[in-house]
Phi, psi and omega in degrees: 000139179063029180299323180293323178294318178295327177292320175303313180298319181294322180290323185276344184303116178073008184296338183278349186283158180303319174238096183290154179293154179296151183234126171255119183212143183272161176304321180294322181292319180292327176293324180289317190276334185302312178301324180292320178293320179295318184287339184250010176078012183255015185295321181296319176295323177299317178297324181299327177278324189280333190299338179252013183266180181285351182247019187296339181260006180287162180296324178294317179296324178295325175298319178296320179296318179295321177296319178300315179296317180298313181295328178294319177293318180296329180300318179293320179295315181297320179299319179294321179294321178300316179300317180295318180294315180297319178294321178298312180293322180296332180296341177245017175078017179264124179243103182276168171247124181273128179234159181054209176041240183298326180301334175264321184303329182294342179272346179281155182294337174221133182301327182291349178286341182237083181289152174208146181261294180286152171260109184273114181236133175250135178228157179297153182303327182286346180247000187296312183296320178297316180297318180296320179295316179299315182288325179296327180294340180273000179062230181260019182297323181237145175260084182253130172257099186270131183241137174281108185053223181243034183298331182272352184239045178100357176057041178281154185301127181302313187295328180289311181291322179295321182295333179268350179290165182216155179284146175223146186263137168241091183055256190272351185238161175248131180228142181280139173231158181291157169301149185304321181295316180292322183291320178297318178297318178297318180298319179296315180297315181298316179302314182287318181300325180274016176078008176062027189282344187248112182298334178301324180292328176288328173298320177305316182293320177296318179296315179299322177299313186281345179263359185293153181277169182294334182263021179304130184264101183290327177299319178293318182296318185292336177095175191274351185224169185296322181297312179302318180295320177297315182298313181295313183298319180292323180292318176296322175300321177295319179298321178292315185289315187271324188245006179058037177298142180281117182248021176301131180085355178278126181295154181302326181296340184255000181210088184280141172262358181248063177290150176303146188298337182274347191288305183298315176301325180294319178296312181299322178295317180295324177294334176282305190266335180049057186296322180295319176300314179296326179295322177295324181287328182231074183289167180302326182298334181285349182299327183277343179265319181227073188299320182294313180297322180294312185293336174293337182247017183298331182299335180288346181270359174281121185294141177288162177304326184289305183294326178296319180296317180293316183296331179260012176057043185269169177273149175268083181229191184272006177298148180303144181270344183304316178301323177294318181294319177296317179295317179295321179295320179295317179297317180295317180294319178297317179298319179295312182293330180291321188263339184300318182301333179276357178072019185252357188262135172206132177270002181292127178219153171289149174294120188281154185247000000 
């Protein structure tokens, strides 16, 4: 069970390093894993492992190589777009904090190894409407995912995270990024909130772990409460278990080896079925337009144990997950029925990066 997911993990393990580990893989295995890597944005990392293997000249490996070249070109385009967006916002006194995307890609040995589509920017609540107006005037020129403070990333206090953020340069402009401790915690929360369906996000966590400085503050990273500490520790444990992330020097409190029994199987299942990704493709709003097609895919709208636990602010323990899943499903259904009559509700979202 989940053999394809385990194969994804084996191919991606250590792929981000300057000298990735050698990979032994059969022609049948590379044919199996390539579509999964392409669909989840991890194809460039896959090529980095495969290029020195015995299957580097196969048709599947060539697809990975082409994806690597494409993402390398896109990285330069995205960097230029970030500079333009930051300059646009700065012209009206708006200073955003850049999260995910480039903020992680800069830690990879090559920017093209970490593709991203949207530019994720967080701004203070007092500047949100101005920033949204400025960006709306640009139409579809930029793919910006604008966030009001950090409400989507654990709803942590804006002033605290902003005060610890620091400027970083992208050629001609300076853009704020989170402190390493805050960003790692945010990456862990985002990975879990989205049901852990994308292996590239777990690679981000492994990269952030291995790129941390000697004075990294683990108490700050783990967060102020037991739930936050469990979430971070379990996610780092997954990076160690699935991707062989180097956890030397990581305190036991930040990397548990005793993950709840349901967690690892849930991740492997999500890497197989990618239910959140399918949910974005077939949102609840489509049920009224194409009911037969929608109901065939209704199973993707059942929340996974991981996302249900996060949405209900639950603990990562051995308690049954079904009550969390039922509760998350009830909340989602209530939210849909509450907003649908006004014509304002849609679950359609872009696949986040």
